[in-house]
Amino acid sequence: MLFEGKVIECVCNYLNEHDFEILQKLSTREQGDDIIAIKSGVKLIIEAKGESSSNQNSSRYGQPFTYNQVKTHVGVALYKVSEILTRELKSGNDVVVGIALPGNEHHRKCVGRISGVIKPLNIVLFWVNEDGSVDVEGNLV
């Protein structure tokens, strides 16, 4: 089960292996930009989502999200990276945004249905696989 914290950890490992410096890596209890990294002067900001609730007190803890829950989380992630892009572009910063998700069927199907919006906005997708490996779609830097 890929909880959000594990998705963040796997993406940060991937970024470290590709010479990014991790400036910020939030836990699931912290608010803000989940991952901020930099390489060659370009800032990368990533919103991450897991495939189940990471709250042990939740009745859904450890159970995979339904397709409708996945749609909601992907929608929230898309909104968040849109906010980030708006904020950073207003500040004149050179930024790349990304969304990190579990590479499962529900998440891939959901994102596939909105890929016509994701690609023109240059949102990088980080697909985290069960084995912890990461597949990337889009241009990092």
PDB file of C-alpha atoms in Angstrom:
ATOM      1  CA  MET A   1       0.000   0.000   0.000  1.00  0.00           C
ATOM      2  CA  LEU A   2       1.506   3.313  -1.097  1.00  0.00           C
ATOM      3  CA  PHE A   3       0.592   5.903   1.500  1.00  0.00           C
ATOM      4  CA  GLU A   4       1.348   9.535   0.656  1.00  0.00           C
ATOM      5  CA  GLY A   5       4.485   9.533   2.824  1.00  0.00           C
ATOM      6  CA  LYS A   6       5.881   6.576   0.878  1.00  0.00           C
ATOM      7  CA  VAL A   7       5.093   8.303  -2.441  1.00  0.00           C
ATOM      8  CA  ILE A   8       6.987  11.387  -1.229  1.00  0.00           C
ATOM      9  CA  GLU A   9       9.925   9.276  -0.046  1.00  0.00           C
ATOM     10  CA  CYS A  10      10.192   7.363  -3.344  1.00  0.00           C
ATOM     11  CA  VAL A  11      10.022  10.534  -5.449  1.00  0.00           C
ATOM     12  CA  CYS A  12      12.671  12.230  -3.292  1.00  0.00           C
ATOM     13  CA  ASN A  13      14.921   9.178  -3.698  1.00  0.00           C
ATOM     14  CA  TYR A  14      14.417   9.369  -7.466  1.00  0.00           C
ATOM     15  CA  LEU A  15      15.207  13.089  -7.509  1.00  0.00           C
ATOM     16  CA  ASN A  16      18.356  12.586  -5.401  1.00  0.00           C
ATOM     17  CA  GLU A  17      19.529   9.915  -7.846  1.00  0.00           C
ATOM     18  CA  HIS A  18      19.061  12.455 -10.661  1.00  0.00           C
ATOM     19  CA  ASP A  19      21.120  15.205  -9.008  1.00  0.00           C
ATOM     20  CA  PHE A  20      18.283  17.294  -7.593  1.00  0.00           C
ATOM     21  CA  GLU A  21      18.769  18.992  -4.253  1.00  0.00           C
ATOM     22  CA  ILE A  22      15.750  18.451  -1.979  1.00  0.00           C
ATOM     23  CA  LEU A  23      14.863  21.758  -0.322  1.00  0.00           C
ATOM     24  CA  GLN A  24      11.605  20.622   1.299  1.00  0.00           C
ATOM     25  CA  LYS A  25      10.014  17.251   2.005  1.00  0.00           C
ATOM     26  CA  LEU A  26       6.830  17.446   4.063  1.00  0.00           C
ATOM     27  CA  SER A  27       5.210  14.739   6.124  1.00  0.00           C
ATOM     28  CA  THR A  28       1.518  13.976   5.730  1.00  0.00           C
ATOM     29  CA  ARG A  29       0.849  16.014   8.880  1.00  0.00           C
ATOM     30  CA  GLU A  30       2.365  19.186   7.423  1.00  0.00           C
ATOM     31  CA  GLN A  31       0.673  21.667   5.105  1.00  0.00           C
ATOM     32  CA  GLY A  32       2.300  23.256   2.076  1.00  0.00           C
ATOM     33  CA  ASP A  33       4.208  22.125  -0.968  1.00  0.00           C
ATOM     34  CA  ASP A  34       4.945  18.415  -0.482  1.00  0.00           C
ATOM     35  CA  ILE A  35       8.295  18.414  -2.289  1.00  0.00           C
ATOM     36  CA  ILE A  36      10.501  21.286  -3.398  1.00  0.00           C
ATOM     37  CA  ALA A  37      13.708  20.448  -5.238  1.00  0.00           C
ATOM     38  CA  ILE A  38      16.148  22.359  -7.395  1.00  0.00           C
ATOM     39  CA  LYS A  39      18.509  21.522 -10.235  1.00  0.00           C
ATOM     40  CA  SER A  40      20.379  23.851 -12.577  1.00  0.00           C
ATOM     41  CA  GLY A  41      18.577  26.848 -11.080  1.00  0.00           C
ATOM     42  CA  VAL A  42      15.117  25.493 -11.857  1.00  0.00           C
ATOM     43  CA  LYS A  43      12.770  24.900  -8.956  1.00  0.00           C
ATOM     44  CA  LEU A  44      10.585  21.777  -9.027  1.00  0.00           C
ATOM     45  CA  ILE A  45       7.475  21.722  -6.819  1.00  0.00           C
ATOM     46  CA  ILE A  46       5.488  18.500  -6.467  1.00  0.00           C
ATOM     47  CA  GLU A  47       2.087  17.670  -4.988  1.00  0.00           C
ATOM     48  CA  ALA A  48       1.836  14.044  -3.852  1.00  0.00           C
ATOM     49  CA  LYS A  49      -1.105  11.734  -3.200  1.00  0.00           C
ATOM     50  CA  GLY A  50      -1.281   8.185  -1.873  1.00  0.00           C
ATOM     51  CA  GLU A  51      -3.572   5.284  -2.609  1.00  0.00           C
ATOM     52  CA  SER A  52      -5.142   5.057   0.846  1.00  0.00           C
ATOM     53  CA  SER A  53      -5.712   7.189   3.903  1.00  0.00           C
ATOM     54  CA  SER A  54      -2.523   7.499   5.943  1.00  0.00           C
ATOM     55  CA  ASN A  55      -4.548   8.339   9.058  1.00  0.00           C
ATOM     56  CA  GLN A  56      -4.575   5.219  11.237  1.00  0.00           C
ATOM     57  CA  ASN A  57      -7.787   6.425  12.896  1.00  0.00           C
ATOM     58  CA  SER A  58      -9.623   6.578   9.571  1.00  0.00           C
ATOM     59  CA  SER A  59     -12.107   3.844   8.701  1.00  0.00           C
ATOM     60  CA  ARG A  60     -10.479   3.762   5.218  1.00  0.00           C
ATOM     61  CA  TYR A  61      -6.940   3.273   6.573  1.00  0.00           C
ATOM     62  CA  GLY A  62      -5.138   0.632   4.528  1.00  0.00           C
ATOM     63  CA  GLN A  63      -7.996   0.248   2.056  1.00  0.00           C
ATOM     64  CA  PRO A  64      -7.391   1.426  -1.510  1.00  0.00           C
ATOM     65  CA  PHE A  65      -9.307   4.511  -2.551  1.00  0.00           C
ATOM     66  CA  THR A  66     -12.288   3.945  -4.807  1.00  0.00           C
ATOM     67  CA  TYR A  67     -12.174   5.385  -8.315  1.00  0.00           C
ATOM     68  CA  ASN A  68     -14.365   8.305  -7.209  1.00  0.00           C
ATOM     69  CA  GLN A  69     -12.002   9.072  -4.310  1.00  0.00           C
ATOM     70  CA  VAL A  70      -9.075   8.941  -6.724  1.00  0.00           C
ATOM     71  CA  LYS A  71     -10.848  11.447  -9.004  1.00  0.00           C
ATOM     72  CA  THR A  72     -11.265  13.775  -6.040  1.00  0.00           C
ATOM     73  CA  HIS A  73      -7.597  13.493  -5.037  1.00  0.00           C
ATOM     74  CA  VAL A  74      -6.371  13.997  -8.589  1.00  0.00           C
ATOM     75  CA  GLY A  75      -8.645  17.044  -8.871  1.00  0.00           C
ATOM     76  CA  VAL A  76      -7.216  18.458  -5.649  1.00  0.00           C
ATOM     77  CA  ALA A  77      -3.667  17.822  -6.893  1.00  0.00           C
ATOM     78  CA  LEU A  78      -4.410  19.519 -10.225  1.00  0.00           C
ATOM     79  CA  TYR A  79      -5.870  22.527  -8.391  1.00  0.00           C
ATOM     80  CA  LYS A  80      -2.826  22.679  -6.087  1.00  0.00           C
ATOM     81  CA  VAL A  81      -0.283  22.674  -8.926  1.00  0.00           C
ATOM     82  CA  SER A  82      -2.367  25.332 -10.702  1.00  0.00           C
ATOM     83  CA  GLU A  83      -2.120  27.491  -7.572  1.00  0.00           C
ATOM     84  CA  ILE A  84       1.620  26.864  -7.394  1.00  0.00           C
ATOM     85  CA  LEU A  85       2.104  27.812 -11.049  1.00  0.00           C
ATOM     86  CA  THR A  86       0.099  31.004 -10.566  1.00  0.00           C
ATOM     87  CA  ARG A  87       2.038  31.959  -7.415  1.00  0.00           C
ATOM     88  CA  GLU A  88       5.470  31.214  -8.847  1.00  0.00           C
ATOM     89  CA  LEU A  89       4.863  32.812 -12.248  1.00  0.00           C
ATOM     90  CA  LYS A  90       3.603  36.002 -10.547  1.00  0.00           C
ATOM     91  CA  SER A  91       6.889  36.082  -8.640  1.00  0.00           C
ATOM     92  CA  GLY A  92       8.858  35.669 -11.871  1.00  0.00           C
ATOM     93  CA  ASN A  93      10.326  32.339 -10.781  1.00  0.00           C
ATOM     94  CA  ASP A  94      11.414  29.654 -13.233  1.00  0.00           C
ATOM     95  CA  VAL A  95       9.439  26.666 -11.968  1.00  0.00           C
ATOM     96  CA  VAL A  96       8.353  23.193 -12.994  1.00  0.00           C
ATOM     97  CA  VAL A  97       5.391  21.579 -11.239  1.00  0.00           C
ATOM     98  CA  GLY A  98       4.607  17.928 -10.792  1.00  0.00           C
ATOM     99  CA  ILE A  99       2.092  15.512  -9.381  1.00  0.00           C
ATOM    100  CA  ALA A 100       3.263  12.290  -7.715  1.00  0.00           C
ATOM    101  CA  LEU A 101       0.788   9.419  -7.647  1.00  0.00           C
ATOM    102  CA  PRO A 102       0.703   5.684  -7.137  1.00  0.00           C
ATOM    103  CA  GLY A 103       1.048   3.940 -10.489  1.00  0.00           C
ATOM    104  CA  ASN A 104      -2.064   1.837  -9.982  1.00  0.00           C
ATOM    105  CA  GLU A 105      -4.956   1.283 -12.393  1.00  0.00           C
ATOM    106  CA  HIS A 106      -7.368   3.829 -10.861  1.00  0.00           C
ATOM    107  CA  HIS A 107      -4.821   6.654 -10.808  1.00  0.00           C
ATOM    108  CA  ARG A 108      -3.560   5.969 -14.338  1.00  0.00           C
ATOM    109  CA  LYS A 109      -7.113   5.762 -15.710  1.00  0.00           C
ATOM    110  CA  CYS A 110      -8.156   8.983 -13.979  1.00  0.00           C
ATOM    111  CA  VAL A 111      -5.111  10.942 -15.150  1.00  0.00           C
ATOM    112  CA  GLY A 112      -5.470   9.500 -18.635  1.00  0.00           C
ATOM    113  CA  ARG A 113      -8.882  11.121 -18.895  1.00  0.00           C
ATOM    114  CA  ILE A 114      -7.425  14.597 -18.253  1.00  0.00           C
ATOM    115  CA  SER A 115      -4.084  14.198 -20.029  1.00  0.00           C
ATOM    116  CA  GLY A 116      -5.203  16.762 -22.616  1.00  0.00           C
ATOM    117  CA  VAL A 117      -4.912  19.407 -19.883  1.00  0.00           C
ATOM    118  CA  ILE A 118      -1.875  18.064 -18.050  1.00  0.00           C
ATOM    119  CA  LYS A 119       0.451  17.946 -21.061  1.00  0.00           C
ATOM    120  CA  PRO A 120      -0.088  21.546 -22.311  1.00  0.00           C
ATOM    121  CA  LEU A 121       0.487  22.857 -18.770  1.00  0.00           C
ATOM    122  CA  ASN A 122       3.808  20.960 -18.663  1.00  0.00           C
ATOM    123  CA  ILE A 123       2.860  19.189 -15.439  1.00  0.00           C
ATOM    124  CA  VAL A 124       5.342  16.396 -14.792  1.00  0.00           C
ATOM    125  CA  LEU A 125       3.795  13.126 -13.607  1.00  0.00           C
ATOM    126  CA  PHE A 126       5.675  10.913 -11.175  1.00  0.00           C
ATOM    127  CA  TRP A 127       4.234   7.402 -11.111  1.00  0.00           C
ATOM    128  CA  VAL A 128       5.367   5.484  -8.039  1.00  0.00           C
ATOM    129  CA  ASN A 129       5.269   1.721  -8.444  1.00  0.00           C
ATOM    130  CA  GLU A 130       4.709  -0.835  -5.673  1.00  0.00           C
ATOM    131  CA  ASP A 131       8.422  -1.702  -5.691  1.00  0.00           C
ATOM    132  CA  GLY A 132       9.321   1.946  -5.014  1.00  0.00           C
ATOM    133  CA  SER A 133      10.570   2.682  -8.518  1.00  0.00           C
ATOM    134  CA  VAL A 134       9.403   5.868 -10.206  1.00  0.00           C
ATOM    135  CA  ASP A 135       8.384   6.439 -13.820  1.00  0.00           C
ATOM    136  CA  VAL A 136       8.324  10.041 -15.049  1.00  0.00           C
ATOM    137  CA  GLU A 137       6.162  11.565 -17.773  1.00  0.00           C
ATOM    138  CA  GLY A 138       7.060  15.087 -18.857  1.00  0.00           C
ATOM    139  CA  ASN A 139      10.109  17.353 -18.874  1.00  0.00           C
ATOM    140  CA  LEU A 140      11.863  17.839 -15.563  1.00  0.00           C
ATOM    141  CA  VAL A 141      14.401  20.516 -16.430  1.00  0.00           C
TER     142      VAL A 141
END
